[in-house]
Amino acid sequence: MGNKETLRISTRFGWGIGTLTVSLMFQATGLLLLFYLTDVVKIPAATAGLLIGLAKIYDAFTDPIMGRISDRTKTPWGKRRPYVLLGTLLCAGSFILLFNLATFADSPNIIIIILAALLLNATGYTIFNVPYLAMPAEMTSDYHVRTNLMSFRVMAVAVGQIGGSAGGPALILYFGDGINMTNSFGYTGMANILALIMVAAGLTCFWMTRKASFVESSIAHQGSRSSFFEQFKTAFSVRPFAILLGIKITQLTGFAIFLGSLPYLFSRIMLASNDLKFYFLVQGTVMFASQPLWVYMVGKIGKKNGYYLASLLWGVGGLSWMMVAEGEPTIGIIIRGVLLGLGAGGLLLVGQSMLPDTMQYDYQKTGIRREGIFAGVYTTVEKISFAIGPALLGLIIGYAGYDASAETLSDNVRLVIYLCAGGLPVASLIISCLLMILYNLNVQTFKEE
């Protein structure tokens, strides 16, 4: 099995940069897609949110199937890496399609076209992400090396956030009219540029992980023969993993609502669309730069305490969005970017490093390698969270009476945008912290085995 000596820096970097493929797509769609559908394609907010939610649910329930397929795959390239390559190409192609939907805006079948594009994109995400997340537990069994390995991924997530959430709006304005976020040509140009970067990142991951030592076992595929529902039963029977799922679904549902609400907050309340990319540039840069600090802190105070500290930082920054108004000073945006960047960096590092810990715990207890099953169920929960989030956001602002063509917002709409940007995400984060109390894996757990 891989260890600290054999897991080279180049391998860690190569695996980590792979997440840039899905991070760029995830950040850009999470931030911009609902707004694009409501304000460019002119789809009602509730309908757009529902379509995104349906695609995410489909995406979620294909994950365990993908996990089982990758567990049982045998190729000269390994059982995970071929799907990284295929998923990269599907993600990039479908991403371009998503942000060219305005071309079909006048079609009587526009709803079907949107749903088909969303499903294609979801399929690419599943094919890439499930095998990708199963790789770390097969690359190393060292508790601290897994944390370090995940720091490379979180740094790539930060770069993806800068590219998708800061670069995305900047590219839209560059290729559009340079003034607002509703020019369809801007979205086309943005999608083309980001898709090229996604392909480059995926190919780099595929190439640089070719020399990694992936563990194999004569009983490696036993767990993958179970049915769809048996896989869920198996995963939930491992208590630390079940607790981790609860932590992730509460945290990520709030994050999804937060991310989707920001274009409305910046463009319709703060009247500062150009500042959105600046905020994400600050947040993403801090998130990237904070990784060595978080690796050190987690090594000193443990993953649970690291999670609580990161939650505090994110929560303070998140609640402050409820106080913004037109003419918000730049220093306020910078402070929020720093707080949320620090918080997000810690939350992502701890959450991601806990996944291979639970995989290793299961292997030590059972002697069966089921990384694909666990990765599939984990990403299912992630995607359910990001199905619930946009669907709730679309329904909430739609119910409040949001009208994309209205020059001013009603008090009800303003209130729900504030709540979705601050109150609801922080409430969900508090719930995840309460669940973290129940999580009991630490370095001593693996030393005792």
Short mmCIF file of C-alpha atoms in Angstrom, two decimals:
data_model
loop_
_atom_site.label_atom_id
_atom_site.label_comp_id
_atom_site.label_asym_id
_atom_site.label_seq_id
_atom_site.Cartn_x
_atom_site.Cartn_y
_atom_site.Cartn_z
CA MET A 1 0.00 0.00 0.00
CA GLY A 2 1.14 3.57 -0.62
CA ASN A 3 2.83 5.32 2.30
CA LYS A 4 4.54 8.54 3.22
CA GLU A 5 7.76 7.59 1.42
CA THR A 6 6.20 6.38 -1.83
CA LEU A 7 3.40 8.95 -2.25
CA ARG A 8 5.44 11.54 -4.07
CA ILE A 9 4.71 15.25 -4.17
CA SER A 10 4.13 15.02 -7.92
CA THR A 11 1.47 12.36 -7.35
CA ARG A 12 -0.22 14.42 -4.65
CA PHE A 13 -0.18 17.47 -6.89
CA GLY A 14 -1.44 15.49 -9.87
CA TRP A 15 -4.34 13.99 -7.95
CA GLY A 16 -5.20 17.31 -6.31
CA ILE A 17 -5.28 19.32 -9.53
CA GLY A 18 -7.83 16.90 -10.96
CA THR A 19 -10.50 18.45 -8.80
CA LEU A 20 -10.07 21.68 -10.76
CA THR A 21 -12.12 20.01 -13.51
CA VAL A 22 -15.22 19.64 -11.37
CA SER A 23 -14.48 22.61 -9.09
CA LEU A 24 -14.57 25.08 -11.98
CA MET A 25 -17.81 23.55 -13.21
CA PHE A 26 -19.30 23.33 -9.74
CA GLN A 27 -18.47 26.91 -8.76
CA ALA A 28 -19.59 28.45 -12.04
CA THR A 29 -22.87 26.53 -12.21
CA GLY A 30 -23.56 26.90 -8.49
CA LEU A 31 -23.04 30.65 -8.65
CA LEU A 32 -24.34 31.53 -12.10
CA LEU A 33 -26.69 28.88 -13.47
CA LEU A 34 -29.88 29.78 -11.61
CA PHE A 35 -29.33 33.47 -12.36
CA TYR A 36 -28.56 32.64 -16.01
CA LEU A 37 -31.78 30.64 -16.36
CA THR A 38 -33.96 33.29 -14.70
CA ASP A 39 -32.44 36.50 -16.07
CA VAL A 40 -31.00 35.43 -19.46
CA VAL A 41 -33.04 32.44 -20.62
CA LYS A 42 -36.08 33.98 -18.83
CA ILE A 43 -37.30 30.86 -17.03
CA PRO A 44 -39.42 31.41 -13.87
CA ALA A 45 -37.30 31.11 -10.72
CA ALA A 46 -39.31 28.25 -9.23
CA THR A 47 -39.16 26.27 -12.49
CA ALA A 48 -35.42 26.83 -12.88
CA GLY A 49 -34.75 25.78 -9.29
CA LEU A 50 -36.88 22.67 -9.73
CA LEU A 51 -35.06 21.63 -12.93
CA ILE A 52 -31.66 22.03 -11.27
CA GLY A 53 -32.92 20.07 -8.27
CA LEU A 54 -34.24 17.22 -10.42
CA ALA A 55 -30.92 16.91 -12.24
CA LYS A 56 -29.04 16.83 -8.95
CA ILE A 57 -31.31 14.09 -7.61
CA TYR A 58 -30.69 12.03 -10.75
CA ASP A 59 -26.99 12.72 -10.33
CA ALA A 60 -27.08 11.63 -6.70
CA PHE A 61 -28.72 8.28 -7.31
CA THR A 62 -26.31 7.36 -10.09
CA ASP A 63 -23.33 7.74 -7.76
CA PRO A 64 -23.55 4.35 -5.97
CA ILE A 65 -23.97 2.69 -9.37
CA MET A 66 -20.81 4.44 -10.57
CA GLY A 67 -19.02 3.38 -7.40
CA ARG A 68 -19.92 -0.24 -8.00
CA ILE A 69 -18.83 -0.04 -11.65
CA SER A 70 -15.45 1.47 -10.79
CA ASP A 71 -14.87 -1.04 -7.97
CA ARG A 72 -15.25 -3.87 -10.48
CA THR A 73 -13.33 -2.27 -13.35
CA LYS A 74 -10.01 -3.77 -14.45
CA THR A 75 -7.96 -2.00 -17.13
CA PRO A 76 -4.25 -1.45 -17.83
CA TRP A 77 -4.84 2.12 -16.59
CA GLY A 78 -6.33 0.99 -13.28
CA LYS A 79 -9.93 0.90 -12.12
CA ARG A 80 -10.40 4.63 -11.39
CA ARG A 81 -8.25 6.62 -13.83
CA PRO A 82 -10.12 5.76 -17.07
CA TYR A 83 -13.25 7.36 -15.62
CA VAL A 84 -11.32 10.49 -14.70
CA LEU A 85 -10.47 10.84 -18.40
CA LEU A 86 -13.99 10.12 -19.69
CA GLY A 87 -15.64 12.28 -17.05
CA THR A 88 -13.38 15.20 -17.90
CA LEU A 89 -14.51 15.26 -21.53
CA LEU A 90 -18.21 14.94 -20.64
CA CYS A 91 -18.00 17.65 -17.99
CA ALA A 92 -16.35 20.14 -20.35
CA GLY A 93 -18.71 19.48 -23.27
CA SER A 94 -21.89 19.63 -21.21
CA PHE A 95 -20.69 22.78 -19.42
CA ILE A 96 -20.46 24.58 -22.76
CA LEU A 97 -23.96 23.36 -23.63
CA LEU A 98 -25.44 24.60 -20.34
CA PHE A 99 -24.34 28.17 -20.91
CA ASN A 100 -25.54 28.23 -24.51
CA LEU A 101 -29.15 27.43 -23.59
CA ALA A 102 -30.20 30.99 -24.42
CA THR A 103 -29.90 29.90 -28.06
CA PHE A 104 -33.00 27.75 -27.50
CA ALA A 105 -34.91 30.30 -25.39
CA ASP A 106 -37.71 30.68 -27.96
CA SER A 107 -38.18 26.94 -28.46
CA PRO A 108 -41.47 25.46 -27.21
CA ASN A 109 -39.36 22.59 -25.84
CA ILE A 110 -36.99 24.79 -23.85
CA ILE A 111 -37.81 23.06 -20.54
CA ILE A 112 -36.97 19.63 -21.99
CA ILE A 113 -33.78 20.99 -23.56
CA ILE A 114 -32.66 22.49 -20.25
CA LEU A 115 -33.36 19.27 -18.37
CA ALA A 116 -31.48 17.19 -20.97
CA ALA A 117 -28.44 19.48 -20.72
CA LEU A 118 -28.54 19.30 -16.93
CA LEU A 119 -28.74 15.49 -16.98
CA LEU A 120 -25.79 15.22 -19.38
CA ASN A 121 -23.75 17.49 -17.15
CA ALA A 122 -24.73 15.48 -14.08
CA THR A 123 -23.66 12.24 -15.77
CA GLY A 124 -20.22 13.64 -16.55
CA TYR A 125 -19.83 14.84 -12.97
CA THR A 126 -20.68 11.39 -11.60
CA ILE A 127 -18.35 9.53 -13.96
CA PHE A 128 -15.46 11.78 -12.91
CA ASN A 129 -16.05 12.43 -9.23
CA VAL A 130 -16.95 9.04 -7.75
CA PRO A 131 -13.84 7.15 -8.94
CA TYR A 132 -11.73 10.25 -8.24
CA LEU A 133 -12.78 10.41 -4.58
CA ALA A 134 -12.14 6.68 -4.13
CA MET A 135 -8.47 7.08 -5.09
CA PRO A 136 -6.92 8.53 -1.86
CA ALA A 137 -7.83 5.59 0.38
CA GLU A 138 -6.12 3.31 -2.15
CA MET A 139 -3.05 5.55 -2.43
CA THR A 140 -2.12 5.77 1.27
CA SER A 141 -3.18 4.34 4.63
CA ASP A 142 -1.40 7.05 6.65
CA TYR A 143 -3.78 9.28 8.67
CA HIS A 144 -1.64 12.43 8.35
CA VAL A 145 -0.66 11.83 4.72
CA ARG A 146 -4.36 11.71 3.85
CA THR A 147 -4.81 15.13 5.44
CA ASN A 148 -1.84 16.48 3.48
CA LEU A 149 -3.11 14.88 0.27
CA MET A 150 -6.49 16.52 0.76
CA SER A 151 -4.82 19.91 1.21
CA PHE A 152 -3.73 19.68 -2.44
CA ARG A 153 -7.34 19.07 -3.40
CA VAL A 154 -8.61 21.98 -1.31
CA MET A 155 -6.04 24.28 -2.91
CA ALA A 156 -7.33 23.16 -6.31
CA VAL A 157 -10.88 23.80 -5.10
CA ALA A 158 -9.76 27.31 -4.15
CA VAL A 159 -8.28 27.86 -7.61
CA GLY A 160 -11.50 26.52 -9.09
CA GLN A 161 -13.47 28.91 -6.94
CA ILE A 162 -11.39 31.84 -8.12
CA GLY A 163 -11.72 30.68 -11.73
CA GLY A 164 -15.42 29.88 -11.61
CA SER A 165 -16.72 32.46 -9.16
CA ALA A 166 -14.36 35.37 -9.81
CA GLY A 167 -13.12 34.57 -13.30
CA GLY A 168 -16.58 33.48 -14.46
CA PRO A 169 -18.29 36.86 -13.93
CA ALA A 170 -15.20 38.67 -15.24
CA LEU A 171 -15.25 36.62 -18.44
CA ILE A 172 -18.99 37.18 -18.85
CA LEU A 173 -18.46 40.93 -18.72
CA TYR A 174 -15.42 40.70 -21.03
CA PHE A 175 -17.17 38.68 -23.72
CA GLY A 176 -20.50 40.43 -23.14
CA ASP A 177 -21.30 44.12 -23.06
CA GLY A 178 -18.93 44.92 -20.20
CA ILE A 179 -21.73 46.38 -18.11
CA ASN A 180 -24.16 43.76 -16.80
CA MET A 181 -24.49 40.01 -16.25
CA THR A 182 -27.38 39.39 -18.64
CA ASN A 183 -25.61 39.28 -22.02
CA SER A 184 -25.83 35.76 -23.46
CA PHE A 185 -22.63 36.09 -25.52
CA GLY A 186 -20.73 36.69 -22.30
CA TYR A 187 -21.83 33.31 -20.95
CA THR A 188 -20.79 31.56 -24.16
CA GLY A 189 -17.28 33.01 -24.01
CA MET A 190 -16.96 32.21 -20.33
CA ALA A 191 -18.02 28.59 -20.84
CA ASN A 192 -15.54 28.04 -23.68
CA ILE A 193 -12.56 29.36 -21.70
CA LEU A 194 -13.36 27.49 -18.48
CA ALA A 195 -14.03 24.25 -20.39
CA LEU A 196 -10.52 24.36 -21.87
CA ILE A 197 -9.04 24.71 -18.37
CA MET A 198 -11.21 21.82 -17.15
CA VAL A 199 -9.86 19.55 -19.87
CA ALA A 200 -6.26 20.55 -19.13
CA ALA A 201 -6.71 19.80 -15.41
CA GLY A 202 -8.35 16.42 -16.01
CA LEU A 203 -5.66 15.30 -18.45
CA THR A 204 -2.96 16.40 -16.00
CA CYS A 205 -4.55 14.35 -13.22
CA PHE A 206 -4.82 11.31 -15.46
CA TRP A 207 -1.17 11.55 -16.49
CA MET A 208 0.44 12.43 -13.14
CA THR A 209 -1.29 9.66 -11.17
CA ARG A 210 -0.11 6.94 -13.55
CA LYS A 211 2.76 5.89 -11.22
CA ALA A 212 0.78 5.91 -7.97
CA SER A 213 0.65 2.62 -6.05
CA PHE A 214 -3.03 1.69 -5.91
CA VAL A 215 -3.82 -1.09 -3.46
CA GLU A 216 -5.50 -4.23 -4.74
CA SER A 217 -7.01 -7.15 -2.84
CA SER A 218 -8.39 -10.54 -3.70
CA ILE A 219 -11.58 -9.52 -1.91
CA ALA A 220 -11.57 -5.97 -3.20
CA HIS A 221 -14.76 -6.34 -5.16
CA GLN A 222 -16.97 -8.27 -2.78
CA GLY A 223 -18.71 -5.16 -1.51
CA SER A 224 -19.36 -3.90 -5.01
CA ARG A 225 -21.63 -6.82 -5.90
CA SER A 226 -24.40 -5.62 -3.61
CA SER A 227 -27.52 -3.94 -4.93
CA PHE A 228 -28.12 -0.20 -5.01
CA PHE A 229 -30.04 -0.13 -1.72
CA GLU A 230 -27.72 -2.65 -0.06
CA GLN A 231 -24.84 -0.26 -0.75
CA PHE A 232 -26.62 2.45 1.20
CA LYS A 233 -27.36 0.00 4.00
CA THR A 234 -23.71 -1.06 4.07
CA ALA A 235 -22.45 2.52 4.16
CA PHE A 236 -24.87 3.66 6.85
CA SER A 237 -23.96 0.67 9.03
CA VAL A 238 -20.50 2.23 9.51
CA ARG A 239 -21.28 4.75 12.24
CA PRO A 240 -18.47 7.29 11.59
CA PHE A 241 -19.37 7.36 7.90
CA ALA A 242 -23.09 7.84 8.65
CA ILE A 243 -22.25 10.76 10.96
CA LEU A 244 -20.00 12.26 8.28
CA LEU A 245 -22.90 12.11 5.81
CA GLY A 246 -25.12 14.00 8.25
CA ILE A 247 -22.45 16.65 8.70
CA LYS A 248 -22.02 17.07 4.95
CA ILE A 249 -25.69 17.24 3.98
CA THR A 250 -26.44 19.98 6.52
CA GLN A 251 -23.31 21.97 5.75
CA LEU A 252 -23.54 21.72 1.97
CA THR A 253 -27.26 22.46 1.72
CA GLY A 254 -26.57 25.78 3.41
CA PHE A 255 -23.55 26.43 1.20
CA ALA A 256 -25.60 25.74 -1.95
CA ILE A 257 -28.25 28.25 -0.87
CA PHE A 258 -25.54 30.79 -0.04
CA LEU A 259 -23.72 30.40 -3.34
CA GLY A 260 -26.84 30.71 -5.47
CA SER A 261 -28.08 33.77 -3.58
CA LEU A 262 -24.96 35.90 -4.07
CA PRO A 263 -25.66 37.04 -7.68
CA TYR A 264 -29.05 38.31 -6.49
CA LEU A 265 -27.49 39.98 -3.44
CA PHE A 266 -24.75 41.73 -5.43
CA SER A 267 -26.75 42.66 -8.52
CA ARG A 268 -30.18 43.46 -7.05
CA ILE A 269 -29.51 44.70 -3.50
CA MET A 270 -25.92 45.98 -3.44
CA LEU A 271 -26.15 47.09 -7.11
CA ALA A 272 -22.53 46.04 -7.49
CA SER A 273 -22.29 43.17 -9.97
CA ASN A 274 -18.63 43.95 -10.66
CA ASP A 275 -17.75 43.43 -6.99
CA LEU A 276 -18.89 39.80 -7.07
CA LYS A 277 -15.74 38.66 -8.87
CA PHE A 278 -13.62 40.74 -6.49
CA TYR A 279 -15.19 39.07 -3.45
CA PHE A 280 -14.52 35.58 -4.82
CA LEU A 281 -10.97 36.55 -5.77
CA VAL A 282 -10.29 37.50 -2.14
CA GLN A 283 -12.10 34.50 -0.70
CA GLY A 284 -10.50 32.00 -3.06
CA THR A 285 -7.01 33.43 -2.56
CA VAL A 286 -7.32 33.26 1.23
CA MET A 287 -8.77 29.75 1.02
CA PHE A 288 -5.79 28.64 -1.08
CA ALA A 289 -3.16 30.36 1.06
CA SER A 290 -4.66 29.05 4.30
CA GLN A 291 -4.05 25.37 3.56
CA PRO A 292 -0.58 25.04 5.13
CA LEU A 293 -1.94 26.80 8.22
CA TRP A 294 -4.96 24.48 8.42
CA VAL A 295 -2.81 21.36 7.94
CA TYR A 296 -0.67 22.57 10.85
CA MET A 297 -3.67 23.49 13.00
CA VAL A 298 -5.47 20.21 12.39
CA GLY A 299 -2.28 18.35 13.30
CA LYS A 300 -2.16 20.26 16.60
CA ILE A 301 -5.81 20.47 17.70
CA GLY A 302 -7.41 17.60 15.77
CA LYS A 303 -9.99 17.50 13.01
CA LYS A 304 -13.05 18.07 15.22
CA ASN A 305 -11.67 21.21 16.85
CA GLY A 306 -10.41 22.38 13.49
CA TYR A 307 -13.95 22.02 12.13
CA TYR A 308 -15.40 24.06 15.01
CA LEU A 309 -12.85 26.84 14.53
CA ALA A 310 -13.47 26.98 10.79
CA SER A 311 -17.24 27.05 11.38
CA LEU A 312 -16.88 30.01 13.74
CA LEU A 313 -14.92 31.99 11.17
CA TRP A 314 -17.35 31.17 8.35
CA GLY A 315 -20.40 31.83 10.53
CA VAL A 316 -19.27 35.33 11.53
CA GLY A 317 -18.58 36.22 7.91
CA GLY A 318 -21.80 34.61 6.70
CA LEU A 319 -24.07 36.46 9.12
CA SER A 320 -22.51 39.78 8.13
CA TRP A 321 -24.06 39.50 4.64
CA MET A 322 -27.41 40.29 6.24
CA MET A 323 -26.17 43.84 6.91
CA VAL A 324 -25.01 44.84 3.42
CA ALA A 325 -26.71 47.53 1.37
CA GLU A 326 -26.19 49.62 -1.75
CA GLY A 327 -22.81 51.31 -1.68
CA GLU A 328 -21.16 48.68 0.51
CA PRO A 329 -17.52 49.78 1.10
CA THR A 330 -14.73 47.73 -0.42
CA ILE A 331 -13.16 47.04 2.97
CA GLY A 332 -16.35 45.26 4.06
CA ILE A 333 -16.19 42.94 1.06
CA ILE A 334 -12.50 42.24 1.74
CA ILE A 335 -13.12 41.38 5.40
CA ARG A 336 -15.93 39.01 4.45
CA GLY A 337 -13.73 37.41 1.81
CA VAL A 338 -10.98 36.81 4.37
CA LEU A 339 -13.32 35.37 7.03
CA LEU A 340 -15.22 33.11 4.65
CA GLY A 341 -12.03 32.09 2.84
CA LEU A 342 -10.39 31.01 6.09
CA GLY A 343 -13.54 29.24 7.22
CA ALA A 344 -14.17 27.47 3.92
CA GLY A 345 -10.54 26.35 3.72
CA GLY A 346 -10.75 24.63 7.10
CA LEU A 347 -14.20 23.15 6.55
CA LEU A 348 -13.26 21.64 3.20
CA LEU A 349 -9.93 20.25 4.39
CA VAL A 350 -11.42 18.57 7.46
CA GLY A 351 -14.50 17.27 5.67
CA GLN A 352 -12.55 15.84 2.74
CA SER A 353 -9.87 14.21 4.91
CA MET A 354 -12.54 12.50 7.03
CA LEU A 355 -13.83 10.54 4.01
CA PRO A 356 -10.71 8.37 3.45
CA ASP A 357 -10.47 7.99 7.24
CA THR A 358 -13.89 6.34 7.30
CA MET A 359 -12.90 4.16 4.33
CA GLN A 360 -9.75 3.01 6.15
CA TYR A 361 -11.76 2.39 9.33
CA ASP A 362 -14.19 0.16 7.42
CA TYR A 363 -11.33 -1.77 5.81
CA GLN A 364 -9.65 -2.36 9.17
CA LYS A 365 -12.91 -3.66 10.61
CA THR A 366 -14.00 -5.84 7.68
CA GLY A 367 -10.92 -6.60 5.57
CA ILE A 368 -12.96 -5.66 2.48
CA ARG A 369 -12.05 -2.74 0.22
CA ARG A 370 -15.22 -0.81 -0.60
CA GLU A 371 -13.87 2.64 -1.44
CA GLY A 372 -16.04 2.93 -4.56
CA ILE A 373 -19.22 2.24 -2.59
CA PHE A 374 -18.33 4.78 0.08
CA ALA A 375 -17.30 7.40 -2.48
CA GLY A 376 -20.53 6.79 -4.39
CA VAL A 377 -22.76 7.18 -1.33
CA TYR A 378 -20.75 10.21 -0.17
CA THR A 379 -21.14 12.02 -3.48
CA THR A 380 -24.82 11.03 -3.52
CA VAL A 381 -25.27 12.94 -0.28
CA GLU A 382 -23.24 15.86 -1.63
CA LYS A 383 -25.46 16.08 -4.67
CA ILE A 384 -28.68 15.71 -2.70
CA SER A 385 -27.47 18.73 -0.74
CA PHE A 386 -26.88 20.68 -3.93
CA ALA A 387 -30.27 19.55 -5.21
CA ILE A 388 -32.06 20.75 -2.10
CA GLY A 389 -30.16 24.06 -2.01
CA PRO A 390 -30.95 25.51 -5.47
CA ALA A 391 -34.48 24.07 -5.40
CA LEU A 392 -35.16 25.74 -2.05
CA LEU A 393 -33.60 28.99 -3.20
CA GLY A 394 -35.66 29.08 -6.39
CA LEU A 395 -38.86 28.20 -4.55
CA ILE A 396 -38.22 30.72 -1.76
CA ILE A 397 -37.47 33.70 -3.98
CA GLY A 398 -40.21 32.65 -6.39
CA TYR A 399 -42.76 32.42 -3.56
CA ALA A 400 -41.62 35.81 -2.26
CA GLY A 401 -42.49 37.27 -5.67
CA TYR A 402 -39.13 37.70 -7.38
CA ASP A 403 -39.52 39.16 -10.89
CA ALA A 404 -36.39 39.40 -13.02
CA SER A 405 -37.91 42.23 -15.08
CA ALA A 406 -38.83 44.39 -12.08
CA GLU A 407 -36.65 47.46 -11.57
CA THR A 408 -36.98 47.36 -7.77
CA LEU A 409 -37.39 44.55 -5.26
CA SER A 410 -40.23 44.24 -2.80
CA ASP A 411 -39.46 44.11 0.92
CA ASN A 412 -40.35 40.39 0.97
CA VAL A 413 -37.89 39.57 -1.80
CA ARG A 414 -35.14 41.61 -0.15
CA LEU A 415 -35.72 39.82 3.15
CA VAL A 416 -35.50 36.32 1.67
CA ILE A 417 -32.33 37.20 -0.27
CA TYR A 418 -30.74 38.36 2.98
CA LEU A 419 -31.84 35.19 4.76
CA CYS A 420 -30.56 32.95 1.97
CA ALA A 421 -27.20 34.72 1.91
CA GLY A 422 -26.67 34.70 5.68
CA GLY A 423 -29.21 33.24 8.09
CA LEU A 424 -30.01 29.87 6.52
CA PRO A 425 -26.41 28.88 5.66
CA VAL A 426 -25.20 29.69 9.18
CA ALA A 427 -28.09 27.78 10.76
CA SER A 428 -27.21 24.70 8.70
CA LEU A 429 -23.56 25.03 9.71
CA ILE A 430 -24.51 25.08 13.40
CA ILE A 431 -26.45 21.84 12.93
CA SER A 432 -23.41 20.24 11.29
CA CYS A 433 -21.29 21.24 14.30
CA LEU A 434 -23.74 19.52 16.64
CA LEU A 435 -23.44 16.36 14.55
CA MET A 436 -19.64 16.62 14.65
CA ILE A 437 -19.80 16.04 18.42
CA LEU A 438 -20.78 12.43 17.66
CA TYR A 439 -17.83 11.76 15.30
CA ASN A 440 -15.12 9.73 17.08
CA LEU A 441 -12.35 8.84 14.60
CA ASN A 442 -8.91 10.29 15.31
CA VAL A 443 -5.26 9.35 14.97
CA GLN A 444 -5.49 7.10 18.03
CA THR A 445 -8.24 5.06 16.35
CA PHE A 446 -5.82 3.88 13.69
CA LYS A 447 -2.88 3.43 16.04
CA GLU A 448 -4.96 1.03 18.10
CA GLU A 449 -5.73 -1.23 15.13
#
